PDB file of C-alpha atoms and ligand atoms in Angstrom:
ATOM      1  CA  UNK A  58      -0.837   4.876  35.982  1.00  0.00           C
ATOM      2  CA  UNK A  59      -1.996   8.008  34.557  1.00  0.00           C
ATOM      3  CA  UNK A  60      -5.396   7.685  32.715  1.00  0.00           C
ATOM      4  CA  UNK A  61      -6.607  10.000  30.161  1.00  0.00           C
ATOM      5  CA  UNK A  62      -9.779  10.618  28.840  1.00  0.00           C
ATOM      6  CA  UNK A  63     -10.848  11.898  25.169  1.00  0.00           C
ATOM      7  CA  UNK A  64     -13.576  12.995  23.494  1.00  0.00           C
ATOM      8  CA  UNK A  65     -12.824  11.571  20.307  1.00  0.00           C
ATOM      9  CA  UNK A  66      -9.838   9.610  18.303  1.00  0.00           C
ATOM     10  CA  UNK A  67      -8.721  12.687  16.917  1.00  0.00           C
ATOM     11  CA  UNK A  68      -7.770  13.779  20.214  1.00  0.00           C
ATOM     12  CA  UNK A  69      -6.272  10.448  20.926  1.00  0.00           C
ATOM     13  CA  UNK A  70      -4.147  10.366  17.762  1.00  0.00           C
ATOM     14  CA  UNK A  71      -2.274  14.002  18.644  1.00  0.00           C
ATOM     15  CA  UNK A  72      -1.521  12.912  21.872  1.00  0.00           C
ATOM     16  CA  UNK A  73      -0.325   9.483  21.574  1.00  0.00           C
ATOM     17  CA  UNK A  74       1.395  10.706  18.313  1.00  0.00           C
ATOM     18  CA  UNK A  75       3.383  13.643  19.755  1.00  0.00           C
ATOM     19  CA  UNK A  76       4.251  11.904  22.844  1.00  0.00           C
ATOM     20  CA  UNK A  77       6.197   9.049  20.945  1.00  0.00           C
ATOM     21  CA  UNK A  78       7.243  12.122  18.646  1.00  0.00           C
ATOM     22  CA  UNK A  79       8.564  14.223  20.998  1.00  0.00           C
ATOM     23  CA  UNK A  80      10.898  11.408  22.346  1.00  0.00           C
ATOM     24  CA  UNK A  81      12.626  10.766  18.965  1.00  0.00           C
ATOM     25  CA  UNK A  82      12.957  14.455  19.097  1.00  0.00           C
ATOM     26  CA  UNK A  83      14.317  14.412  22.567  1.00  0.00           C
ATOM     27  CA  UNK A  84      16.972  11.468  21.503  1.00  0.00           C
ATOM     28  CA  UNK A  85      17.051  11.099  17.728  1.00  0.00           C
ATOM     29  CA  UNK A  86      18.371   7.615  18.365  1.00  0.00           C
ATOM     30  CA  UNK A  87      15.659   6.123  20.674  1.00  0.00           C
ATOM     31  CA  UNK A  88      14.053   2.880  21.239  1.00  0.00           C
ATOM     32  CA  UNK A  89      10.520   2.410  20.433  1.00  0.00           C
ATOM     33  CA  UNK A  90       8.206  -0.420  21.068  1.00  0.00           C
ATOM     34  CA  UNK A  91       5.540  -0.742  18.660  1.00  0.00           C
ATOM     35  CA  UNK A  92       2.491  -2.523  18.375  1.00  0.00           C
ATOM     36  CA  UNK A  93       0.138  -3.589  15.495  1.00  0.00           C
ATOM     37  CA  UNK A  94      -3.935  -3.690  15.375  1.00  0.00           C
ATOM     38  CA  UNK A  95      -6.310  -0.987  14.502  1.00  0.00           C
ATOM     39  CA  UNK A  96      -5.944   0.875  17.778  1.00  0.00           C
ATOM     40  CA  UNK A  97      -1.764   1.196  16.629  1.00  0.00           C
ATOM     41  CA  UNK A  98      -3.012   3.195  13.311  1.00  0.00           C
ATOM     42  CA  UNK A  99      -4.275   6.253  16.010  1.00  0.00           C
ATOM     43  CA  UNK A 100      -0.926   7.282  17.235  1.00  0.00           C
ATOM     44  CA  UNK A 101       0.615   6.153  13.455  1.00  0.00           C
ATOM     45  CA  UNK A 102      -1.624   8.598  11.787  1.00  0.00           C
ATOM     46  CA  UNK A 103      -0.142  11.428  13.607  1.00  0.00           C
ATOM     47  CA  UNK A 104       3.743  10.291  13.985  1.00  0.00           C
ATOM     48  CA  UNK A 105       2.854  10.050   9.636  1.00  0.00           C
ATOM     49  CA  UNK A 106       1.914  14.123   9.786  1.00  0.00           C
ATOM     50  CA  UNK A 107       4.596  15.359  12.013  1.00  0.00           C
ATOM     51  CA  UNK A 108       7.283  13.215   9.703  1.00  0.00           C
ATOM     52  CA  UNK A 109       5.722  14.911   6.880  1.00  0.00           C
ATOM     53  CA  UNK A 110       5.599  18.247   8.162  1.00  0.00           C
ATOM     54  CA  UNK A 111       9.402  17.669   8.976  1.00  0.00           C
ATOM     55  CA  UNK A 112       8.361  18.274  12.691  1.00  0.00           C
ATOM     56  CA  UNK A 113      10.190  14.998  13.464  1.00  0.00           C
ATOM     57  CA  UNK A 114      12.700  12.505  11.791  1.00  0.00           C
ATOM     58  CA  UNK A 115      12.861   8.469  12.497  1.00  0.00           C
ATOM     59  CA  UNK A 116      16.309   8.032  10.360  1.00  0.00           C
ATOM     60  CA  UNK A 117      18.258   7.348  13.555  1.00  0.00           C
ATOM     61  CA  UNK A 118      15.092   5.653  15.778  1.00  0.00           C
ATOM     62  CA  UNK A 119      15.758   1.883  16.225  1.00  0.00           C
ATOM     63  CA  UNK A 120      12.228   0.148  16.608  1.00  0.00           C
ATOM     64  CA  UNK A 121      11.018  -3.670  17.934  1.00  0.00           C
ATOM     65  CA  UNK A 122       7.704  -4.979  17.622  1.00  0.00           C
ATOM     66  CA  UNK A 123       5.708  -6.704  19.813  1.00  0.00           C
ATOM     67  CA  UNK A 124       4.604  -9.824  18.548  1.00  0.00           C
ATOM     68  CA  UNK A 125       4.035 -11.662  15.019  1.00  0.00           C
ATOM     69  CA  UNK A 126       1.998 -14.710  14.168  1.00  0.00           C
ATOM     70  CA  UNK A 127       3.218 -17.977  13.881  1.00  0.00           C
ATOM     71  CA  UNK A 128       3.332 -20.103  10.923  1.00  0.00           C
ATOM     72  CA  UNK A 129       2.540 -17.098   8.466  1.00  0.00           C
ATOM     73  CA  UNK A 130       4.676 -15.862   6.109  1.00  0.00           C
ATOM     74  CA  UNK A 131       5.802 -12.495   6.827  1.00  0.00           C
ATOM     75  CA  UNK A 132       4.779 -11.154   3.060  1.00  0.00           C
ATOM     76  CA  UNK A 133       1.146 -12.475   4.163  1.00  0.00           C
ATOM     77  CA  UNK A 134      -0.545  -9.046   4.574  1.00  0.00           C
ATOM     78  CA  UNK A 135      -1.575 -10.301   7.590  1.00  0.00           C
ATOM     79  CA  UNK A 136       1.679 -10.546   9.205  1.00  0.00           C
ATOM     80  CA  UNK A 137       2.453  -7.846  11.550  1.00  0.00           C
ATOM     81  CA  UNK A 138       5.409  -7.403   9.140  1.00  0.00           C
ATOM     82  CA  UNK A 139       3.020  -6.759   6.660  1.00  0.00           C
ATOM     83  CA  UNK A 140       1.146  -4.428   9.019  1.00  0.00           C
ATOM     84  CA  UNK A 141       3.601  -2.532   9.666  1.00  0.00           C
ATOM     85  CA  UNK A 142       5.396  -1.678   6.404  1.00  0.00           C
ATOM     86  CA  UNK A 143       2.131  -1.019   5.458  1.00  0.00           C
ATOM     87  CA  UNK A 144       0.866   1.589   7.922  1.00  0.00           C
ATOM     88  CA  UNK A 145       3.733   3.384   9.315  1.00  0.00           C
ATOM     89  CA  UNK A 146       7.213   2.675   7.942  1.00  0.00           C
ATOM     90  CA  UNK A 147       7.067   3.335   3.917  1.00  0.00           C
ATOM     91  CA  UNK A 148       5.449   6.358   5.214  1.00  0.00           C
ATOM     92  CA  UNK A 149       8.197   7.464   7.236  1.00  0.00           C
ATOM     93  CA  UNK A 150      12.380   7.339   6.928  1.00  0.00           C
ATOM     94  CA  UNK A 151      13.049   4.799   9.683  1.00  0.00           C
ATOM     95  CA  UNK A 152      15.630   2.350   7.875  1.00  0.00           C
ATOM     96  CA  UNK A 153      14.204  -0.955   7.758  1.00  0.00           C
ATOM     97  CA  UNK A 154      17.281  -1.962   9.043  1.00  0.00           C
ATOM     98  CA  UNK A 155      16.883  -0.738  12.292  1.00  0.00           C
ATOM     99  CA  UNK A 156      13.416  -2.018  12.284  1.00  0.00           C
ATOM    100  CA  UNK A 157      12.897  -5.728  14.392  1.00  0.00           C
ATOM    101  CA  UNK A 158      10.360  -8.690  14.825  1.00  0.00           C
ATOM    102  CA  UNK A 159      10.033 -11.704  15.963  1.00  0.00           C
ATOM    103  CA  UNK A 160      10.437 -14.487  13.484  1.00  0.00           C
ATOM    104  CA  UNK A 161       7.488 -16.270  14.278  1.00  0.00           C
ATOM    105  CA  UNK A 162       8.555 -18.812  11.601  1.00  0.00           C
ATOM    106  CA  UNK A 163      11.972 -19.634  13.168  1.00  0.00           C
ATOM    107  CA  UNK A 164      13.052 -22.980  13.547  1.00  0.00           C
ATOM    108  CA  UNK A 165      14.710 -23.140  17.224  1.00  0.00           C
ATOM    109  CA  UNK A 166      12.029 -20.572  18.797  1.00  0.00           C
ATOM    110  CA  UNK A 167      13.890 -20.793  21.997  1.00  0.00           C
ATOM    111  CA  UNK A 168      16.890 -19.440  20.159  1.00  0.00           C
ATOM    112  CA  UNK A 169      14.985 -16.545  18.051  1.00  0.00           C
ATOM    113  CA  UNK A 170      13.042 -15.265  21.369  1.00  0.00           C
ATOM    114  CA  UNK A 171      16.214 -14.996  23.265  1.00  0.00           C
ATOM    115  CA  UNK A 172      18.107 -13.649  20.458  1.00  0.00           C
ATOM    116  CA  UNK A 173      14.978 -10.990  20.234  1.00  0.00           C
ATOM    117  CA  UNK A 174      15.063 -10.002  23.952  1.00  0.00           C
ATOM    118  CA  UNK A 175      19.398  -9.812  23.432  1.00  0.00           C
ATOM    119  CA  UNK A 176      18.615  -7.683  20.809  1.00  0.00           C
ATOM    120  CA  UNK A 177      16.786  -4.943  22.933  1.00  0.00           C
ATOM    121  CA  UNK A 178      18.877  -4.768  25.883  1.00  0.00           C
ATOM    122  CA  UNK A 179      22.093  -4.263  23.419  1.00  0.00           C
ATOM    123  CA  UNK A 180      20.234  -1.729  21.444  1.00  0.00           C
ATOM    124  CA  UNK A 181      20.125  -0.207  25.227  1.00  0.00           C
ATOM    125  CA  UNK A 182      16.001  -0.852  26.228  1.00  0.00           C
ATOM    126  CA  UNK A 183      13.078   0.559  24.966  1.00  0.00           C
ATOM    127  CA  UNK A 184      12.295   4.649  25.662  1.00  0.00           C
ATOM    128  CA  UNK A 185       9.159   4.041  24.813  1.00  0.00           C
ATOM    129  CA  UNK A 186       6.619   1.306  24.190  1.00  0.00           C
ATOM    130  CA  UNK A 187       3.261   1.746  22.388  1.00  0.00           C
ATOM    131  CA  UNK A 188       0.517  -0.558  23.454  1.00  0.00           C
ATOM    132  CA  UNK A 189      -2.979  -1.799  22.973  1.00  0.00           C
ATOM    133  CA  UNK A 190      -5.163  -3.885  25.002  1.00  0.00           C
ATOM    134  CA  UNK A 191      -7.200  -7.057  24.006  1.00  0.00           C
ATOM    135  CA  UNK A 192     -10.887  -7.778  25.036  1.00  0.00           C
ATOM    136  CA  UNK A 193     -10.030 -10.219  27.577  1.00  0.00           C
ATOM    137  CA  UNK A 194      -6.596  -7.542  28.991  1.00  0.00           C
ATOM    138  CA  UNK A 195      -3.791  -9.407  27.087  1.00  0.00           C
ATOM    139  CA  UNK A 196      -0.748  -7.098  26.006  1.00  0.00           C
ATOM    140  CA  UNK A 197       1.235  -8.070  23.096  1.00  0.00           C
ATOM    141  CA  UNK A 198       0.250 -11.104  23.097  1.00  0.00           C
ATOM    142  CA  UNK A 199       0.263 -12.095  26.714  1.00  0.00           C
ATOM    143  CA  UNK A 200      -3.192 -13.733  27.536  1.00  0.00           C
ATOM    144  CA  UNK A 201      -4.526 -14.513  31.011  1.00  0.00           C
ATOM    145  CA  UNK A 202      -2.797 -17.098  32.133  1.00  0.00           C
ATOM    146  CA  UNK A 203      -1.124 -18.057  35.754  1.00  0.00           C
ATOM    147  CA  UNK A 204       1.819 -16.178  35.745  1.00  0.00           C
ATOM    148  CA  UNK A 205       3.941 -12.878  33.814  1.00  0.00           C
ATOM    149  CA  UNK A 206       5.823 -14.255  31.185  1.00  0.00           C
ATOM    150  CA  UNK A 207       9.242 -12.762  32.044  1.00  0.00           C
ATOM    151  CA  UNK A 208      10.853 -12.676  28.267  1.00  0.00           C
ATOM    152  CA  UNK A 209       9.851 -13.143  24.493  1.00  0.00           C
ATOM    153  CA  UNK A 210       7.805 -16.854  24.464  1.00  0.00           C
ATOM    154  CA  UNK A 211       5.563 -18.848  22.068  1.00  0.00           C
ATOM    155  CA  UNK A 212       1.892 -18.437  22.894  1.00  0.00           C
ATOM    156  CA  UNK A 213      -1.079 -20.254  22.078  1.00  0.00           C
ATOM    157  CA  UNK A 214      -3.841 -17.783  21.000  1.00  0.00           C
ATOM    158  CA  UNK A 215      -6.915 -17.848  23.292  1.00  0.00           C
ATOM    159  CA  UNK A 216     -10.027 -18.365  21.488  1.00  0.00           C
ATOM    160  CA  UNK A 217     -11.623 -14.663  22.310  1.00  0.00           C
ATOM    161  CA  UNK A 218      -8.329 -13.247  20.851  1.00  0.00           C
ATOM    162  CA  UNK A 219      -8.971 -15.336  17.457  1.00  0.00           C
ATOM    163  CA  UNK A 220     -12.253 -14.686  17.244  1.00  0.00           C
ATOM    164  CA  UNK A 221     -11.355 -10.476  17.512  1.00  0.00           C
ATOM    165  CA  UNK A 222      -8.599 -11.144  14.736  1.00  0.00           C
ATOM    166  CA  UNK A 223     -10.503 -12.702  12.805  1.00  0.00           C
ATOM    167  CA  UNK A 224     -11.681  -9.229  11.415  1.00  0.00           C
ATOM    168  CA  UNK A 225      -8.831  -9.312   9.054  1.00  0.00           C
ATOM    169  CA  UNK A 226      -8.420 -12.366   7.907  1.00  0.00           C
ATOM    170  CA  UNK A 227     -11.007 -14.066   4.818  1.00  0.00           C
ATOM    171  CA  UNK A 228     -12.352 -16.625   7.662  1.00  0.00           C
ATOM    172  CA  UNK A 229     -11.744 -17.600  11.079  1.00  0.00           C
ATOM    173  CA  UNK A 230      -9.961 -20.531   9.903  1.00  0.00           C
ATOM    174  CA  UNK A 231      -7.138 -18.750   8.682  1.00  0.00           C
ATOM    175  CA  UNK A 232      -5.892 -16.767  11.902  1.00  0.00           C
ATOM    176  CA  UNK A 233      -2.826 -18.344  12.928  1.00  0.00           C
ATOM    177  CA  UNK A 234      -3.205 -20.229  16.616  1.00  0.00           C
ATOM    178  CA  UNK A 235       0.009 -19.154  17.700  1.00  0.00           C
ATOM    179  CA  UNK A 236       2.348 -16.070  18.311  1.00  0.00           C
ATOM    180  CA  UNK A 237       5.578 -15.478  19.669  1.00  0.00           C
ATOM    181  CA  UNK A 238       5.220 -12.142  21.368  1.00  0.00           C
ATOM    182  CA  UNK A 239       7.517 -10.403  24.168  1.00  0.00           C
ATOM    183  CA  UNK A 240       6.937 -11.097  27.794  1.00  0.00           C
ATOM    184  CA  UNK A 241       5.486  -9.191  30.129  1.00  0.00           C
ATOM    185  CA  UNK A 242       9.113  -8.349  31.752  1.00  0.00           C
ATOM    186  CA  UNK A 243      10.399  -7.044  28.299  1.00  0.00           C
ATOM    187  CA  UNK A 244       6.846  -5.070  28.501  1.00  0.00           C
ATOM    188  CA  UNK A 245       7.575  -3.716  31.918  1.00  0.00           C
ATOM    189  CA  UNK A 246      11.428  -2.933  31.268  1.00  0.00           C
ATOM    190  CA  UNK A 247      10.586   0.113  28.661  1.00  0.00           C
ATOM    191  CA  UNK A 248      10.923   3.325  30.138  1.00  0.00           C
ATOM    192  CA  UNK A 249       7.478   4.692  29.547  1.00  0.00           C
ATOM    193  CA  UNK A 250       4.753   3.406  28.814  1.00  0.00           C
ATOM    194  CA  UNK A 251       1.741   4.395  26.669  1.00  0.00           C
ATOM    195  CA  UNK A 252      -1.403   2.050  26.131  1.00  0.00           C
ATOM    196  CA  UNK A 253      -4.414   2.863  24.311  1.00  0.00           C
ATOM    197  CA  UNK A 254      -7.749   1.719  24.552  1.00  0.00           C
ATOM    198  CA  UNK A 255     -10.866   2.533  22.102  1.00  0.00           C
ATOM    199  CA  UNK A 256     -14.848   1.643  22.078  1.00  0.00           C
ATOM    200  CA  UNK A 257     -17.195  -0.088  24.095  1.00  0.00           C
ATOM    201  CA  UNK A 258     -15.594  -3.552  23.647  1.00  0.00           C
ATOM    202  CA  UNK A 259     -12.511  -2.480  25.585  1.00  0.00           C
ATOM    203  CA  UNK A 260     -14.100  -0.880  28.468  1.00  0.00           C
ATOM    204  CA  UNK A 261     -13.957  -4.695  30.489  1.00  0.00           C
ATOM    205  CA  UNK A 262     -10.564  -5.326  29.827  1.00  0.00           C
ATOM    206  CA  UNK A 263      -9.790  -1.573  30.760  1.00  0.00           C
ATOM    207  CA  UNK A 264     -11.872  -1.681  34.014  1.00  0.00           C
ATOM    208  CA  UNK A 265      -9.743  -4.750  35.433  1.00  0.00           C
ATOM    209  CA  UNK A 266      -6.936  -3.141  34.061  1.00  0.00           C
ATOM    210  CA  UNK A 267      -7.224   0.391  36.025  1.00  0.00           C
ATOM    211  CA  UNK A 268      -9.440  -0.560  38.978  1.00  0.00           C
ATOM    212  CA  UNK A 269      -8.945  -5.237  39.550  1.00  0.00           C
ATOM    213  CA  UNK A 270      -6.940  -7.022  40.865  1.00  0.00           C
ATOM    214  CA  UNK A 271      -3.337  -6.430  39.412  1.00  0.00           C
ATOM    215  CA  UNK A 272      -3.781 -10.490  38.304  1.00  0.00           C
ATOM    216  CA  UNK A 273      -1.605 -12.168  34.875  1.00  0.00           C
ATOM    217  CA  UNK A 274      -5.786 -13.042  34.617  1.00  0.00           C
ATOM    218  CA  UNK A 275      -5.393  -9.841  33.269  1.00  0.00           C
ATOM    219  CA  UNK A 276      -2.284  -9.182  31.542  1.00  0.00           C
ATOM    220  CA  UNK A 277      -2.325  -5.577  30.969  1.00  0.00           C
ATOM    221  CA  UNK A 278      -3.270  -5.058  35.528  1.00  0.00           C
ATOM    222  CA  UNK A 279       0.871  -5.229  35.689  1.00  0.00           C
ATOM    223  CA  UNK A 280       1.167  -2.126  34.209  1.00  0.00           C
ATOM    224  CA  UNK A 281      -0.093  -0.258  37.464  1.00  0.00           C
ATOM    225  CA  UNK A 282       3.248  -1.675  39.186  1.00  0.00           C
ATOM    226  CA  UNK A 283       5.284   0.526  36.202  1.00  0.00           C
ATOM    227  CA  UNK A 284       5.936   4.141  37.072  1.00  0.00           C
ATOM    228  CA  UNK A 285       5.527   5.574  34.043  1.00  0.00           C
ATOM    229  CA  UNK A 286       2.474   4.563  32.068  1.00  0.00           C
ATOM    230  CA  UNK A 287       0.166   6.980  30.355  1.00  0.00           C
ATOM    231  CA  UNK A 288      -3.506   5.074  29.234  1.00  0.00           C
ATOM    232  CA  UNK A 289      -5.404   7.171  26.904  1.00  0.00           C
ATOM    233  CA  UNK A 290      -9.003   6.164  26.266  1.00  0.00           C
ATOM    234  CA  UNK A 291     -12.344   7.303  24.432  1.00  0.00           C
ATOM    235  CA  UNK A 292     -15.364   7.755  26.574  1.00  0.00           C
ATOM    236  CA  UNK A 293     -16.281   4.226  25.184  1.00  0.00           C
ATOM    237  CA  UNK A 294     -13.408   2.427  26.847  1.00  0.00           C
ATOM    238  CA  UNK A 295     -13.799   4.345  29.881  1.00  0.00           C
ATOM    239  CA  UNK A 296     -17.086   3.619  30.101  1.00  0.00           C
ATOM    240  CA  UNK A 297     -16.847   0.964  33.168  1.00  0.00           C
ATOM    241  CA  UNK A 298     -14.591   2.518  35.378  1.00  0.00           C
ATOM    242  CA  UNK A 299     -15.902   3.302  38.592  1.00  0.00           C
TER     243      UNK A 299
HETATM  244  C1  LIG B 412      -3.585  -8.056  18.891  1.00  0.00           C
HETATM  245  C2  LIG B 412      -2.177  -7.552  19.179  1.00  0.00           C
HETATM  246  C3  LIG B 412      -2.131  -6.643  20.374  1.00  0.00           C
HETATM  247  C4  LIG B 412      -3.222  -5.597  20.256  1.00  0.00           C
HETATM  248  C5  LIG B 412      -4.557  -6.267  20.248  1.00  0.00           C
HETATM  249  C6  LIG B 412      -5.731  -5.297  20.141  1.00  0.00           C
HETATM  250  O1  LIG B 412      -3.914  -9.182  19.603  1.00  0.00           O
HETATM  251  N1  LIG B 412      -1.254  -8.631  19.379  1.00  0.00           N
HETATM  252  O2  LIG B 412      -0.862  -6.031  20.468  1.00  0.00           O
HETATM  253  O3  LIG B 412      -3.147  -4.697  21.329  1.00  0.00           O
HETATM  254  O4  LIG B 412      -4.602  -7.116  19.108  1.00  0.00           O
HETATM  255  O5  LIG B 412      -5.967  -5.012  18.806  1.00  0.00           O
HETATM  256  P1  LIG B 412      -6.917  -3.886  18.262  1.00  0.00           P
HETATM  257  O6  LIG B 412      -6.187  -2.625  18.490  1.00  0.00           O
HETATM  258  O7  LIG B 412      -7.075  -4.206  16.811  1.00  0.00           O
HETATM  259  O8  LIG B 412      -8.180  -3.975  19.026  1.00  0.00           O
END
């Protein structure tokens, strides 16, 4: 696990931007993971310039997201559906056909997650898969549970995780209880890694993350078993490691 440290989100954006950039440059055609919440709109806001400054083109890039809420409908604009066509792809010329989530409205779930997880290995695996972290370590939306979560799988939201998302929704009441997200194995299978981390209420979750147990207490400790994961973090985030 390679950690990185920034002085600002500036910083953070042109790295995490370029790196995913310079892949579709590398291989027009690639794979990429992506990920929704506020830390997502760093490396967005970049990958946005470089498109516009015809640095880089998504036309041929194939893309799957993480994770969606259950039991919302995906024009809610607080789907991840939503989030997304919001804050990166009308800004960019990825084809929204080759753009993927989880149908966290489907009726056989069993049938959509596998379906989901087909989906990626035919389109040949992820190059590259953006992450963030939540406050108590869950990726995607993995929480700390008692095992890694091989493939895509319902989940039932942990209280601290509804209680950050909550931030976006009218009232607490409305966050959806359940996701489906991808496992940690689908996770694990991309060829690199990059995770983000920003501010003060990260820097827990990050510590256990970098320097704990690796533990599916804390999702996002797996990641040290992958060999190529870049974490780039804010002073904030990186303020508990030893
Ligand atoms: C949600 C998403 C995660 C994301 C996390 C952190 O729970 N499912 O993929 O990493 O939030 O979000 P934020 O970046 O808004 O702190």
């Amino acid at each position: 696990m390679n950690v990185l440290i920034f002085e600002n989100e500036d910083e953070i954006s042109t790295a995490s931007g370029s790196l995913i950039a310079s892949q579709v440059i590398e291989k027009p055609n690639a794979v990429l993971g992506l990920a929704t919440g506020s830390t997502a709109l760093i490396p967005y806001k970049t990958m946005i310039r470089l498109y516009k400054e015809k640095a880089v083109s998504f036309a041929g890039v194939t893309s799957f997201n993480l994770d969606e809420y259950c039991n919302l409908d995906v024009q809610n604009e607080n789907s991840y559906h939503s989030f997304m066509h919001a804050n990166l792809f009308s800004h960019i010329d990825i084809r929204p056909e080759n753009t993927h989530f989880l149908n966290g409205n489907a009726e056989d779930i069993n049938k959509e997650c596998k379906a989901y997880d087909d989906a990626i290995l035919a389109a040949g695996g992820i190059d590259i898969q953006l992450l963030g972290i939540g406050s108590d370590g869950h990726i995607a939306f993995n929480e700390p549970c008692d095992h890694f979560p091989e493939g895509s799988h319902i989940v039932t939201l942990d209280a601290r995780t509804i209680h950050d998302n909550a931030r976006f929704f009218n009232s607490i009441e409305e966050v959806p209880t359940q996701a489906l997200t991808m496992g940690i194995g689908s996770i694990l299978r991309a060829r690199k890694i990059v995770l983000i981390a920003t501010g003060a209420n990260k820097a827990q979750a990050v510590q256990q993350m970098v320097e704990g147990d690796i533990t599916p207490m804390c999702p996002a400790s797996v990641l040290r078993l992958h060999p190529n994961v870049t974490v780039m973090l804010d002073r904030a985030a990186a303020g508990a490691l030893k």
